[in-house]
mmCIF file of C-alpha atoms and ligand atoms in Angstrom:
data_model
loop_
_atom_site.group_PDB
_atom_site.id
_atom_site.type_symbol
_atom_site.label_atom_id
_atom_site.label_comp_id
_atom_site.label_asym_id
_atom_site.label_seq_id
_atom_site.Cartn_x
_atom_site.Cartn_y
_atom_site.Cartn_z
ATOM 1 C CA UNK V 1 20.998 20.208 -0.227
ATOM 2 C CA UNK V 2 21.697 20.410 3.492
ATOM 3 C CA UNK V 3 22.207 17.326 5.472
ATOM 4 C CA UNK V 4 18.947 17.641 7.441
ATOM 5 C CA UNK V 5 17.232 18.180 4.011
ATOM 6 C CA UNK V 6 19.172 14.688 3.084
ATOM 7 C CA UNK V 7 17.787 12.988 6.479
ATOM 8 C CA UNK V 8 14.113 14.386 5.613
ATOM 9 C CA UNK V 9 14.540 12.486 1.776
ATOM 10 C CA UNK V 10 13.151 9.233 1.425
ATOM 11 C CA UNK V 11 15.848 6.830 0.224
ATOM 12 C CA UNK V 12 13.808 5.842 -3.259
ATOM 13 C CA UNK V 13 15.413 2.842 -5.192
ATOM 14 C CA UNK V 14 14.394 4.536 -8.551
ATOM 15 C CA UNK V 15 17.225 7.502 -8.075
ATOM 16 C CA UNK V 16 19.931 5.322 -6.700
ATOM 17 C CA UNK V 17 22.544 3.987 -9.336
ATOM 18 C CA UNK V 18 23.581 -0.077 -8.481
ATOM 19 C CA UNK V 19 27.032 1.311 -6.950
ATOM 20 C CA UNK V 20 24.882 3.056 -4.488
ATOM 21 C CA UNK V 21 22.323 -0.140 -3.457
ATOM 22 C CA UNK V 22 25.500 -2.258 -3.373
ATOM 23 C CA UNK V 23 26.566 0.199 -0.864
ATOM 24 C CA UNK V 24 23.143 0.306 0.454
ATOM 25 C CA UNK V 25 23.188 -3.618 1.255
ATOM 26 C CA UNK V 26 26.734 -3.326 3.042
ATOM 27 C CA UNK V 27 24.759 -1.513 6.250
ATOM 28 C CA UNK V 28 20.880 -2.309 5.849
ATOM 29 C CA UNK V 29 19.566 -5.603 3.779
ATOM 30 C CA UNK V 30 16.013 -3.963 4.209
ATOM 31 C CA UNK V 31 13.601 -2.471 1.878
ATOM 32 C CA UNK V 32 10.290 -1.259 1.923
ATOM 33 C CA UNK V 33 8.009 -1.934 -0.864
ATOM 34 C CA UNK V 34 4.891 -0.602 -1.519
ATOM 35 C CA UNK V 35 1.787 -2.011 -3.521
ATOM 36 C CA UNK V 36 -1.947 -0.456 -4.279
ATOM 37 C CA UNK V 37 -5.028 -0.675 -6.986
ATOM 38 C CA UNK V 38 -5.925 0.901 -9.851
ATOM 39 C CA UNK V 39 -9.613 0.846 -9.424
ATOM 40 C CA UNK V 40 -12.997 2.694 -9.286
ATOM 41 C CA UNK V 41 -13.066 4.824 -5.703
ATOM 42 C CA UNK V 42 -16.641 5.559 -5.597
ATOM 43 C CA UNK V 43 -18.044 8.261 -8.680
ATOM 44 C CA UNK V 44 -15.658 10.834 -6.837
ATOM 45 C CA UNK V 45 -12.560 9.143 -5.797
ATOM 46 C CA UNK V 46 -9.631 8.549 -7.816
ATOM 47 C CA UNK V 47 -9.145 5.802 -9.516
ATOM 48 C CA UNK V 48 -5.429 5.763 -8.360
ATOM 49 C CA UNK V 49 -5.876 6.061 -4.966
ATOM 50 C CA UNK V 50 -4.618 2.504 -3.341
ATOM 51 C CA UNK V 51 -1.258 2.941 -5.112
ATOM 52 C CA UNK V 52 -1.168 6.866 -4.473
ATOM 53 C CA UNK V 53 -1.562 6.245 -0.396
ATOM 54 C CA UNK V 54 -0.097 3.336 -0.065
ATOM 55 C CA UNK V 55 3.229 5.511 -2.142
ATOM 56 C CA UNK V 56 2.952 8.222 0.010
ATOM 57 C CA UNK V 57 3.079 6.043 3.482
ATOM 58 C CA UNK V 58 6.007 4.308 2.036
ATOM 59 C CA UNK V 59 8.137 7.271 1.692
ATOM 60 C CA UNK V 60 6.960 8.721 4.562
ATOM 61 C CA UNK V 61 7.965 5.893 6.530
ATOM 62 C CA UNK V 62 11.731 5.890 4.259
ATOM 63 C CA UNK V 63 11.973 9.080 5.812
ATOM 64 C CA UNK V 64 11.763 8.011 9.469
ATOM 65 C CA UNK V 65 13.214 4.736 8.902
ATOM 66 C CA UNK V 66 16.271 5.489 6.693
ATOM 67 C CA UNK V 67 15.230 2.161 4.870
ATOM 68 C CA UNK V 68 15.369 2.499 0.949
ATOM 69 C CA UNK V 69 11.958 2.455 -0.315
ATOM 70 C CA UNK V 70 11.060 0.663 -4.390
ATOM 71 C CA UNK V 71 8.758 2.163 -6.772
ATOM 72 C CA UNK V 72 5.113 1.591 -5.472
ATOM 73 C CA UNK V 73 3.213 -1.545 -7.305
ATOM 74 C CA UNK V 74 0.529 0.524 -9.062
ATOM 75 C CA UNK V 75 -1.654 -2.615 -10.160
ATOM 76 C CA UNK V 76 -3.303 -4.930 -7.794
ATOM 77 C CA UNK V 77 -6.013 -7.591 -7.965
ATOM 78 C CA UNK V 78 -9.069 -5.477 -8.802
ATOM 79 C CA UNK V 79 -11.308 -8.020 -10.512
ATOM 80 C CA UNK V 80 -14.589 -7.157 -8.486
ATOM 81 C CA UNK V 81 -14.254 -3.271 -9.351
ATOM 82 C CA UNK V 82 -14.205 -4.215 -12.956
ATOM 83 C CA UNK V 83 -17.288 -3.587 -13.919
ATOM 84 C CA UNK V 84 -16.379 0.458 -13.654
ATOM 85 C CA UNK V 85 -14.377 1.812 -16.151
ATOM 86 C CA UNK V 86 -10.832 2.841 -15.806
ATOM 87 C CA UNK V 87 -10.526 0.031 -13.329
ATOM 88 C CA UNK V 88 -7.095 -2.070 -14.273
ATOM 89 C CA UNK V 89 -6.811 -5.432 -12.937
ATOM 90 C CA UNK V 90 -4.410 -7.935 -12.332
ATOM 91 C CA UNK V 91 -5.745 -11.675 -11.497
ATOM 92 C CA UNK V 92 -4.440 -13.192 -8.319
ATOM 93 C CA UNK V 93 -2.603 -15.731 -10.131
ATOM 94 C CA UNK V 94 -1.124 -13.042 -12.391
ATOM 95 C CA UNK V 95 -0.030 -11.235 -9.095
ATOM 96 C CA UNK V 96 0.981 -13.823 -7.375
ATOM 97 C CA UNK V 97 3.841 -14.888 -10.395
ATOM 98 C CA UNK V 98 4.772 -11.326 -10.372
ATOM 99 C CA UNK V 99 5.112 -10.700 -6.599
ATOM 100 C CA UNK V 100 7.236 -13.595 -6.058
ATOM 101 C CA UNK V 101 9.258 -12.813 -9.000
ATOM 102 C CA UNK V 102 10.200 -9.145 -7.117
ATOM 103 C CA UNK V 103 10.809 -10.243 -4.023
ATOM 104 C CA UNK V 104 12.896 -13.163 -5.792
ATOM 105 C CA UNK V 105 15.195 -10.402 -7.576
ATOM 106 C CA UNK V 106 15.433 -8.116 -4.591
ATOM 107 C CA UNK V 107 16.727 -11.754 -2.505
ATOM 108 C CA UNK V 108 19.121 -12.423 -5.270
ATOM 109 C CA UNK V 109 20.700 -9.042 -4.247
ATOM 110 C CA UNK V 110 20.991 -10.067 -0.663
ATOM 111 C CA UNK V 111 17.998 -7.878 0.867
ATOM 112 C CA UNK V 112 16.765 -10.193 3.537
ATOM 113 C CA UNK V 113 13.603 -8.107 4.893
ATOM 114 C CA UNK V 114 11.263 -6.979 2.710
ATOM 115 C CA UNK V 115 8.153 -4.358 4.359
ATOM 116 C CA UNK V 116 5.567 -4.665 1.932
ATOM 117 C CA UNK V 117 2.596 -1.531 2.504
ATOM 118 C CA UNK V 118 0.110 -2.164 0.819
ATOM 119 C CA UNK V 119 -3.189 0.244 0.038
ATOM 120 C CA UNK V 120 -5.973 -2.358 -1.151
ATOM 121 C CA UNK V 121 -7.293 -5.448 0.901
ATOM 122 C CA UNK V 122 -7.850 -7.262 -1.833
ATOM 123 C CA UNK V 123 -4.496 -7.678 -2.185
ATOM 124 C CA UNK V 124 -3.408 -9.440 1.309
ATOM 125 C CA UNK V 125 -4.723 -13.169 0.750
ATOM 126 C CA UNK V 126 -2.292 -13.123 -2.803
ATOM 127 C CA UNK V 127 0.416 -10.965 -1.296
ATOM 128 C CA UNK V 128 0.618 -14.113 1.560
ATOM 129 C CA UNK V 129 1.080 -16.497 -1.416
ATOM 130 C CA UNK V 130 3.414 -14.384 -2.937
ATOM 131 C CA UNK V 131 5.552 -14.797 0.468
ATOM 132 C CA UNK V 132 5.328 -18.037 1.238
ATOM 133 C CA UNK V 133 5.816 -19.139 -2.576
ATOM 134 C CA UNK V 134 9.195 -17.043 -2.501
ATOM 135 C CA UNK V 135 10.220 -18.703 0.501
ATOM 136 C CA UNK V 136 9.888 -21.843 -1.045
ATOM 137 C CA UNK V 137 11.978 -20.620 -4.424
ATOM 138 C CA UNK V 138 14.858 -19.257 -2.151
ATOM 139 C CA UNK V 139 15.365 -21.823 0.320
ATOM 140 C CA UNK V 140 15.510 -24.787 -2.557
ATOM 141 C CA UNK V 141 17.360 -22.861 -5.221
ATOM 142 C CA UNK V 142 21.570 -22.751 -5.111
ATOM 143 C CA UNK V 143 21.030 -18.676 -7.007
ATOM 144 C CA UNK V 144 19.918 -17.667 -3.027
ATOM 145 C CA UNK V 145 23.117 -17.221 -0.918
ATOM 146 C CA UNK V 146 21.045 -16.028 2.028
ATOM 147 C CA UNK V 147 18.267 -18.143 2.938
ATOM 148 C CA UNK V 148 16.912 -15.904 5.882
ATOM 149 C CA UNK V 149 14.534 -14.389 3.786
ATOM 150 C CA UNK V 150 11.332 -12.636 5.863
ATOM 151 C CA UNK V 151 8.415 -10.415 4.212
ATOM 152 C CA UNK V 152 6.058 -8.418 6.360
ATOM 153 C CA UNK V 153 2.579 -7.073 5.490
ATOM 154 C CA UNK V 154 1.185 -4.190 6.756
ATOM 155 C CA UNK V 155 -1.709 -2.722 5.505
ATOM 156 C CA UNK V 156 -1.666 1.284 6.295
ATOM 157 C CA UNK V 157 -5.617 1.571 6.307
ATOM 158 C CA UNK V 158 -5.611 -0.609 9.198
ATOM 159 C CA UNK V 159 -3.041 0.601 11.333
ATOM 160 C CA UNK V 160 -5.091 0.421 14.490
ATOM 161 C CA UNK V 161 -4.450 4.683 15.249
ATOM 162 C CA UNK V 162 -6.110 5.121 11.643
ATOM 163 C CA UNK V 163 -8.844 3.027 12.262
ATOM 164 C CA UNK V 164 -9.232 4.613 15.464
ATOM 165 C CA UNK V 165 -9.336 8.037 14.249
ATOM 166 C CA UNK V 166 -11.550 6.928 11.055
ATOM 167 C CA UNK V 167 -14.379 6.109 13.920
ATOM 168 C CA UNK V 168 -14.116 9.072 15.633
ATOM 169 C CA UNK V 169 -14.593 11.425 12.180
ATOM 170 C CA UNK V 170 -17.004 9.703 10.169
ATOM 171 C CA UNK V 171 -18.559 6.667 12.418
ATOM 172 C CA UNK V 172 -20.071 4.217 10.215
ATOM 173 C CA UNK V 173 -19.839 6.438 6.934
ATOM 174 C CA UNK V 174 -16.090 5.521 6.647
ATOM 175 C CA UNK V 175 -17.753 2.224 5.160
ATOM 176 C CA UNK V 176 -15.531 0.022 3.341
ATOM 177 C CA UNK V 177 -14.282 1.326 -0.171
ATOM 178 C CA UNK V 178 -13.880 4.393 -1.127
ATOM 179 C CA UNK V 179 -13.390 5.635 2.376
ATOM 180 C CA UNK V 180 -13.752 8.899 3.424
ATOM 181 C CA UNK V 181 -9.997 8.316 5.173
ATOM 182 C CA UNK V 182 -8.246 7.274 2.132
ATOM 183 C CA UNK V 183 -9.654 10.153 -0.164
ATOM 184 C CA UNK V 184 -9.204 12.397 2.740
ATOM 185 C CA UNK V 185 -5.681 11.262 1.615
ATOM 186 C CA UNK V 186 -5.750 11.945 -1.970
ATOM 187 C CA UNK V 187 -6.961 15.333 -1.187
ATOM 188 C CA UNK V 188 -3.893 15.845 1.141
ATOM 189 C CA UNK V 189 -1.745 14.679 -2.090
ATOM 190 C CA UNK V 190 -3.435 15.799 -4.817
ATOM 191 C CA UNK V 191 -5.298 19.240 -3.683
ATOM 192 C CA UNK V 192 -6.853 19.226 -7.543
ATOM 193 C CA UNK V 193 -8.971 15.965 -6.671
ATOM 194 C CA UNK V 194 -11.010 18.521 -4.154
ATOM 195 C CA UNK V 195 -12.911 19.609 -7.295
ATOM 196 C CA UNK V 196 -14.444 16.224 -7.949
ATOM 197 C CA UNK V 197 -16.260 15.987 -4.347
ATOM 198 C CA UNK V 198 -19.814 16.741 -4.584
ATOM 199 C CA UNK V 199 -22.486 15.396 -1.897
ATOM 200 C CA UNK V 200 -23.760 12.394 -2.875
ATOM 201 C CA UNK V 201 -26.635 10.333 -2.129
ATOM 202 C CA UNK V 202 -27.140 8.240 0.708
ATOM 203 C CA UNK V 203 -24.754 4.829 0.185
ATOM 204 C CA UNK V 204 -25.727 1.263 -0.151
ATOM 205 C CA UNK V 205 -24.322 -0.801 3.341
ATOM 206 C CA UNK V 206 -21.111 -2.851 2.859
ATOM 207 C CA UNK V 207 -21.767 -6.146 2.421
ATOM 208 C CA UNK V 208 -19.916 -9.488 0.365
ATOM 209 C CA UNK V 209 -18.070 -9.742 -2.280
ATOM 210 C CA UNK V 210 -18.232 -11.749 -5.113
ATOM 211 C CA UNK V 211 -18.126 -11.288 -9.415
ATOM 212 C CA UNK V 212 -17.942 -8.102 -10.651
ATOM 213 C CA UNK V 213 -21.259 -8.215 -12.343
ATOM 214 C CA UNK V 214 -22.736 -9.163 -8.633
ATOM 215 C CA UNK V 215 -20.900 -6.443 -7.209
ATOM 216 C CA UNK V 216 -22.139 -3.451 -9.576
ATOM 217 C CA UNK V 217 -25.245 -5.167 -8.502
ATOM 218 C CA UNK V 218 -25.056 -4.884 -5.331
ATOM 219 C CA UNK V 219 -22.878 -1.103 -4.688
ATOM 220 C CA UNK V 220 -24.732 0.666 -8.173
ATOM 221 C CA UNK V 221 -22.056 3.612 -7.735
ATOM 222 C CA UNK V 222 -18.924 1.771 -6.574
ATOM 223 C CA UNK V 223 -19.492 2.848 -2.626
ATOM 224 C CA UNK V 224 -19.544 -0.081 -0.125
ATOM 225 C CA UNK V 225 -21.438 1.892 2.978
ATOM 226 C CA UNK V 226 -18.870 5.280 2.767
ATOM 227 C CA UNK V 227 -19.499 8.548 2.346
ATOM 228 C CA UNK V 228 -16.810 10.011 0.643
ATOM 229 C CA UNK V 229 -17.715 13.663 0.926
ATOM 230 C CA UNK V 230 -16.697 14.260 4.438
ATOM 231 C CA UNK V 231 -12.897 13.645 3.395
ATOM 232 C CA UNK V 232 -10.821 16.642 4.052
ATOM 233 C CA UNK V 233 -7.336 17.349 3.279
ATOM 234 C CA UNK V 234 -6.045 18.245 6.799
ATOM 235 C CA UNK V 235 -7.841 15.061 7.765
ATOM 236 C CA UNK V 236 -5.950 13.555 5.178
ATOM 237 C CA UNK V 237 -2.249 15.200 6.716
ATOM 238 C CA UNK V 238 -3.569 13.617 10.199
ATOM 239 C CA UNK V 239 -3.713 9.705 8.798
ATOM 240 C CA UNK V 240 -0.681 9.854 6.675
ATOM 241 C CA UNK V 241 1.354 11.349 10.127
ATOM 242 C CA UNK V 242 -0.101 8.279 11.945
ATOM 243 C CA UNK V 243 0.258 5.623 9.628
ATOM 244 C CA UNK V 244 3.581 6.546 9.564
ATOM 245 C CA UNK V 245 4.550 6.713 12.645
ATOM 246 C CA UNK V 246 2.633 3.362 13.539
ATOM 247 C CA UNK V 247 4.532 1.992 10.563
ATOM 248 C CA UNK V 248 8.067 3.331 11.159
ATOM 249 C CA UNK V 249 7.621 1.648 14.779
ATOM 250 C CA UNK V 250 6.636 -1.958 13.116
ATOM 251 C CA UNK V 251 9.416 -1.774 10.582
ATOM 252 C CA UNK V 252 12.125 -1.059 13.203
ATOM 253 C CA UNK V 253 10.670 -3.750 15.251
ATOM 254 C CA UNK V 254 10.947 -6.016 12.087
ATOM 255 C CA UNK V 255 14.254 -5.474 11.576
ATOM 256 C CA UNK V 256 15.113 -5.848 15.301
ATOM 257 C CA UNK V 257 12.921 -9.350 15.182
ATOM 258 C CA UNK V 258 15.426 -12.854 16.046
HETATM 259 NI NI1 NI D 1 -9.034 1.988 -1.816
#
Protein backbone atom coordinates (compact mmCIF):
# COMPACT_ATOMS: atom_id res chain seq x y z
CA UNK A 1 0.00 0.00 0.00
CA UNK A 2 1.24 3.42 -1.07
CA UNK A 3 1.07 6.29 1.26
CA UNK A 4 -1.64 8.15 -0.69
CA UNK A 5 -3.57 4.80 -0.70
CA UNK A 6 -2.92 5.01 3.34
CA UNK A 7 -4.27 8.82 3.38
CA UNK A 8 -7.43 7.67 1.18
CA UNK A 9 -8.14 4.66 4.17
CA UNK A 10 -10.48 5.45 6.73
CA UNK A 11 -8.83 5.01 10.13
CA UNK A 12 -11.54 2.13 11.39
CA UNK A 13 -11.20 1.24 15.18
CA UNK A 14 -12.12 -2.46 14.34
CA UNK A 15 -8.49 -3.08 12.48
CA UNK A 16 -6.40 -1.16 14.91
CA UNK A 17 -4.71 -3.30 17.76
CA UNK A 18 -4.83 -1.19 21.48
CA UNK A 19 -0.95 -0.32 20.92
CA UNK A 20 -2.10 1.50 17.91
CA UNK A 21 -5.34 3.62 19.61
CA UNK A 22 -2.97 4.29 22.53
CA UNK A 23 -0.87 5.81 19.93
CA UNK A 24 -3.88 7.13 18.31
CA UNK A 25 -4.91 9.18 21.59
CA UNK A 26 -1.23 10.65 21.97
CA UNK A 27 -2.09 13.14 18.73
CA UNK A 28 -6.05 13.16 18.28
CA UNK A 29 -8.57 12.34 21.41
CA UNK A 30 -11.37 12.33 18.64
CA UNK A 31 -13.52 9.72 17.21
CA UNK A 32 -16.27 9.48 15.02
CA UNK A 33 -19.01 7.15 15.71
CA UNK A 34 -21.64 6.20 13.68
CA UNK A 35 -25.28 4.88 14.52
CA UNK A 36 -28.44 3.78 12.12
CA UNK A 37 -31.79 1.41 12.11
CA UNK A 38 -32.56 -1.78 11.27
CA UNK A 39 -35.99 -1.24 9.97
CA UNK A 40 -38.61 -1.60 7.16
CA UNK A 41 -37.53 1.08 4.15
CA UNK A 42 -40.67 1.06 2.28
CA UNK A 43 -41.61 -2.69 0.33
CA UNK A 44 -38.32 -1.88 -1.74
CA UNK A 45 -35.77 -0.45 0.48
CA UNK A 46 -33.46 -2.26 2.59
CA UNK A 47 -34.07 -2.97 5.72
CA UNK A 48 -30.42 -2.00 6.63
CA UNK A 49 -30.27 1.12 5.20
CA UNK A 50 -29.93 3.79 8.31
CA UNK A 51 -26.88 1.85 9.56
CA UNK A 52 -25.52 1.16 5.89
CA UNK A 53 -25.51 5.22 5.09
CA UNK A 54 -24.96 6.44 8.07
CA UNK A 55 -21.46 3.65 7.85
CA UNK A 56 -20.60 4.80 4.69
CA UNK A 57 -20.65 8.79 5.64
CA UNK A 58 -18.61 7.90 8.59
CA UNK A 59 -15.76 6.52 6.75
CA UNK A 60 -16.03 8.79 4.20
CA UNK A 61 -15.66 11.55 6.47
CA UNK A 62 -12.43 9.27 8.40
CA UNK A 63 -11.02 9.68 5.16
CA UNK A 64 -11.03 13.49 4.94
CA UNK A 65 -10.73 13.98 8.52
CA UNK A 66 -7.93 11.55 9.53
CA UNK A 67 -10.17 10.96 12.71
CA UNK A 68 -10.48 7.14 13.63
CA UNK A 69 -13.89 6.08 12.92
CA UNK A 70 -15.85 2.86 15.45
CA UNK A 71 -17.90 0.20 14.07
CA UNK A 72 -21.33 1.74 12.98
CA UNK A 73 -24.32 1.11 15.71
CA UNK A 74 -26.47 -1.14 13.50
CA UNK A 75 -29.63 -1.06 15.92
CA UNK A 76 -31.56 1.99 16.73
CA UNK A 77 -34.94 2.80 18.27
CA UNK A 78 -37.30 1.42 15.62
CA UNK A 79 -40.42 0.72 17.67
CA UNK A 80 -42.97 2.46 15.20
CA UNK A 81 -41.60 0.35 12.10
CA UNK A 82 -42.35 -2.74 14.04
CA UNK A 83 -45.20 -3.75 12.75
CA UNK A 84 -43.08 -4.86 9.35
CA UNK A 85 -41.14 -7.74 9.55
CA UNK A 86 -37.44 -7.87 9.70
CA UNK A 87 -37.65 -4.62 11.57
CA UNK A 88 -35.18 -4.93 14.87
CA UNK A 89 -35.73 -2.58 17.57
CA UNK A 90 -34.14 -1.26 20.42
CA UNK A 91 -36.41 0.81 23.07
CA UNK A 92 -35.19 4.26 23.91
CA UNK A 93 -34.48 3.32 27.33
CA UNK A 94 -32.59 0.25 26.09
CA UNK A 95 -30.55 2.73 23.85
CA UNK A 96 -30.14 5.17 25.98
CA UNK A 97 -28.18 2.57 28.78
CA UNK A 98 -26.23 1.39 25.90
CA UNK A 99 -25.19 4.73 24.32
CA UNK A 100 -23.98 6.12 27.45
CA UNK A 101 -22.25 3.02 28.30
CA UNK A 102 -20.00 3.55 24.76
CA UNK A 103 -19.32 6.81 25.02
CA UNK A 104 -18.48 6.03 28.85
CA UNK A 105 -15.73 3.36 27.68
CA UNK A 106 -14.40 5.42 24.81
CA UNK A 107 -13.98 8.54 27.87
CA UNK A 108 -12.31 6.07 30.09
CA UNK A 109 -9.66 5.86 27.28
CA UNK A 110 -9.19 9.57 27.21
CA UNK A 111 -11.14 10.40 23.81
CA UNK A 112 -12.63 13.72 24.67
CA UNK A 113 -14.79 14.42 21.35
CA UNK A 114 -16.97 12.07 20.22
CA UNK A 115 -18.88 12.87 16.35
CA UNK A 116 -21.75 10.77 16.50
CA UNK A 117 -23.53 10.38 12.55
CA UNK A 118 -26.30 9.09 12.80
CA UNK A 119 -28.79 7.67 9.79
CA UNK A 120 -32.37 7.50 11.55
CA UNK A 121 -34.26 10.50 13.26
CA UNK A 122 -35.71 8.54 15.52
CA UNK A 123 -32.72 8.23 17.11
CA UNK A 124 -31.74 12.07 18.00
CA UNK A 125 -34.18 12.82 21.06
CA UNK A 126 -32.37 9.37 22.90
CA UNK A 127 -28.96 9.98 21.41
CA UNK A 128 -29.32 13.71 23.43
CA UNK A 129 -30.02 11.67 26.61
CA UNK A 130 -27.39 9.46 25.95
CA UNK A 131 -25.02 12.73 26.00
CA UNK A 132 -26.10 14.54 28.60
CA UNK A 133 -26.51 11.28 30.89
CA UNK A 134 -22.68 10.55 30.11
CA UNK A 135 -21.79 13.89 31.03
CA UNK A 136 -23.27 13.48 34.19
CA UNK A 137 -21.40 9.82 34.81
CA UNK A 138 -17.96 11.41 33.86
CA UNK A 139 -17.91 14.57 35.58
CA UNK A 140 -19.06 12.83 39.14
CA UNK A 141 -17.11 9.62 38.83
CA UNK A 142 -13.09 9.54 40.09
CA UNK A 143 -12.64 6.43 36.84
CA UNK A 144 -12.83 9.89 34.37
CA UNK A 145 -9.38 11.62 34.39
CA UNK A 146 -10.56 14.08 31.76
CA UNK A 147 -13.69 15.73 32.46
CA UNK A 148 -13.88 17.81 29.12
CA UNK A 149 -15.96 15.42 27.61
CA UNK A 150 -18.16 16.91 24.36
CA UNK A 151 -20.48 14.72 21.90
CA UNK A 152 -21.80 16.17 18.69
CA UNK A 153 -24.80 15.03 16.60
CA UNK A 154 -25.06 15.32 13.18
CA UNK A 155 -27.53 13.75 11.29
CA UNK A 156 -26.17 13.18 7.48
CA UNK A 157 -29.81 13.23 5.91
CA UNK A 158 -30.05 16.68 6.99
CA UNK A 159 -26.97 18.20 6.12
CA UNK A 160 -28.51 21.31 4.65
CA UNK A 161 -26.52 20.60 0.83
CA UNK A 162 -28.45 17.11 0.97
CA UNK A 163 -31.58 18.48 1.75
CA UNK A 164 -31.02 20.99 -0.76
CA UNK A 165 -30.25 18.72 -3.49
CA UNK A 166 -33.12 16.15 -2.27
CA UNK A 167 -35.64 19.22 -3.33
CA UNK A 168 -34.26 19.85 -6.41
CA UNK A 169 -34.48 15.83 -7.64
CA UNK A 170 -37.55 14.58 -6.29
CA UNK A 171 -39.62 17.76 -4.76
CA UNK A 172 -42.09 16.54 -2.41
CA UNK A 173 -41.66 12.71 -3.33
CA UNK A 174 -38.45 12.61 -1.19
CA UNK A 175 -41.22 12.35 1.66
CA UNK A 176 -40.04 11.28 4.91
CA UNK A 177 -38.96 7.50 5.21
CA UNK A 178 -37.79 5.57 2.89
CA UNK A 179 -36.46 8.45 0.89
CA UNK A 180 -35.67 8.37 -2.47
CA UNK A 181 -32.06 10.09 -1.23
CA UNK A 182 -31.15 7.50 1.20
CA UNK A 183 -31.93 4.43 -1.15
CA UNK A 184 -30.42 6.42 -3.89
CA UNK A 185 -27.60 5.61 -1.37
CA UNK A 186 -27.96 2.00 -0.92
CA UNK A 187 -27.97 1.67 -4.59
CA UNK A 188 -24.60 3.59 -4.73
CA UNK A 189 -23.38 0.85 -2.01
CA UNK A 190 -25.01 -2.03 -2.75
CA UNK A 191 -25.58 -2.03 -6.79
CA UNK A 192 -27.59 -5.62 -6.13
CA UNK A 193 -30.45 -3.65 -4.17
CA UNK A 194 -31.25 -2.04 -7.89
CA UNK A 195 -33.15 -5.30 -8.55
CA UNK A 196 -35.71 -4.75 -5.83
CA UNK A 197 -36.99 -1.21 -7.30
CA UNK A 198 -40.15 -1.56 -9.08
CA UNK A 199 -42.70 1.51 -9.57
CA UNK A 200 -44.94 1.62 -7.01
CA UNK A 201 -48.17 3.11 -6.34
CA UNK A 202 -48.88 6.49 -5.48
CA UNK A 203 -47.73 7.04 -1.49
CA UNK A 204 -49.77 7.93 1.48
CA UNK A 205 -48.58 11.86 2.74
CA UNK A 206 -46.23 11.97 5.78
CA UNK A 207 -47.91 12.66 8.65
CA UNK A 208 -47.46 11.76 12.87
CA UNK A 209 -46.16 9.29 14.50
CA UNK A 210 -47.32 7.28 17.09
CA UNK A 211 -47.68 3.07 18.01
CA UNK A 212 -46.72 0.85 15.59
CA UNK A 213 -50.12 -0.60 15.10
CA UNK A 214 -51.28 3.27 14.35
CA UNK A 215 -48.53 3.65 12.09
CA UNK A 216 -49.12 0.47 9.72
CA UNK A 217 -52.42 2.16 9.91
CA UNK A 218 -51.71 5.05 8.76
CA UNK A 219 -48.43 4.33 5.90
CA UNK A 220 -50.13 0.53 4.76
CA UNK A 221 -46.66 -0.12 2.87
CA UNK A 222 -44.10 1.47 5.21
CA UNK A 223 -43.76 4.86 2.87
CA UNK A 224 -44.34 8.19 4.72
CA UNK A 225 -45.10 10.53 1.40
CA UNK A 226 -41.68 9.12 -0.72
CA UNK A 227 -41.35 7.67 -3.73
CA UNK A 228 -38.61 5.49 -3.63
CA UNK A 229 -38.32 4.58 -7.29
CA UNK A 230 -36.69 7.66 -8.54
CA UNK A 231 -33.44 6.75 -6.42
CA UNK A 232 -30.49 6.31 -8.61
CA UNK A 233 -27.09 5.23 -7.86
CA UNK A 234 -25.11 8.21 -9.29
CA UNK A 235 -27.63 10.23 -7.33
CA UNK A 236 -26.67 8.22 -4.58
CA UNK A 237 -22.46 9.00 -5.29
CA UNK A 238 -23.70 12.86 -5.36
CA UNK A 239 -25.21 12.83 -1.48
CA UNK A 240 -22.60 10.67 0.02
CA UNK A 241 -19.75 13.37 -1.68
CA UNK A 242 -21.79 16.15 0.04
CA UNK A 243 -22.58 14.82 3.23
CA UNK A 244 -19.18 14.34 3.52
CA UNK A 245 -17.78 17.16 2.77
CA UNK A 246 -20.47 19.18 4.86
CA UNK A 247 -19.51 16.75 7.61
CA UNK A 248 -15.69 16.75 7.40
CA UNK A 249 -16.11 20.74 7.67
CA UNK A 250 -18.36 20.39 11.07
CA UNK A 251 -16.04 17.85 12.59
CA UNK A 252 -12.90 19.99 12.06
CA UNK A 253 -14.80 22.86 13.37
CA UNK A 254 -15.66 20.61 16.44
CA UNK A 255 -12.45 19.84 17.20
CA UNK A 256 -11.23 23.45 16.70
CA UNK A 257 -14.37 24.56 19.14
CA UNK A 258 -12.94 26.45 22.84
NI1 LIG B 1 -34.04 5.55 6.85
Amino acid sequence: MTYSDHLKTPLRLDLCSWKEVESYLTVCKAIILPIGSIEQHGPTGAIGTDAMTAQAVALEVSKRSKVLVAPVQHYGMAEHHLGFPGTMSIKPSTLLVLMHDLLCSLARHGFQRVFVINGHGGNIATLKAAFAESYKTILNSDEFQEKDFRCKLKNWFMVPEVFQKANELYGEMEGQHATPSEISLTLHLEPSLQDKQVPLQKPVPAGPIYSYKDFQKRYPDGRMGSDPYLAKSTHGKVFLEKAASNLSNDLLNFLKES
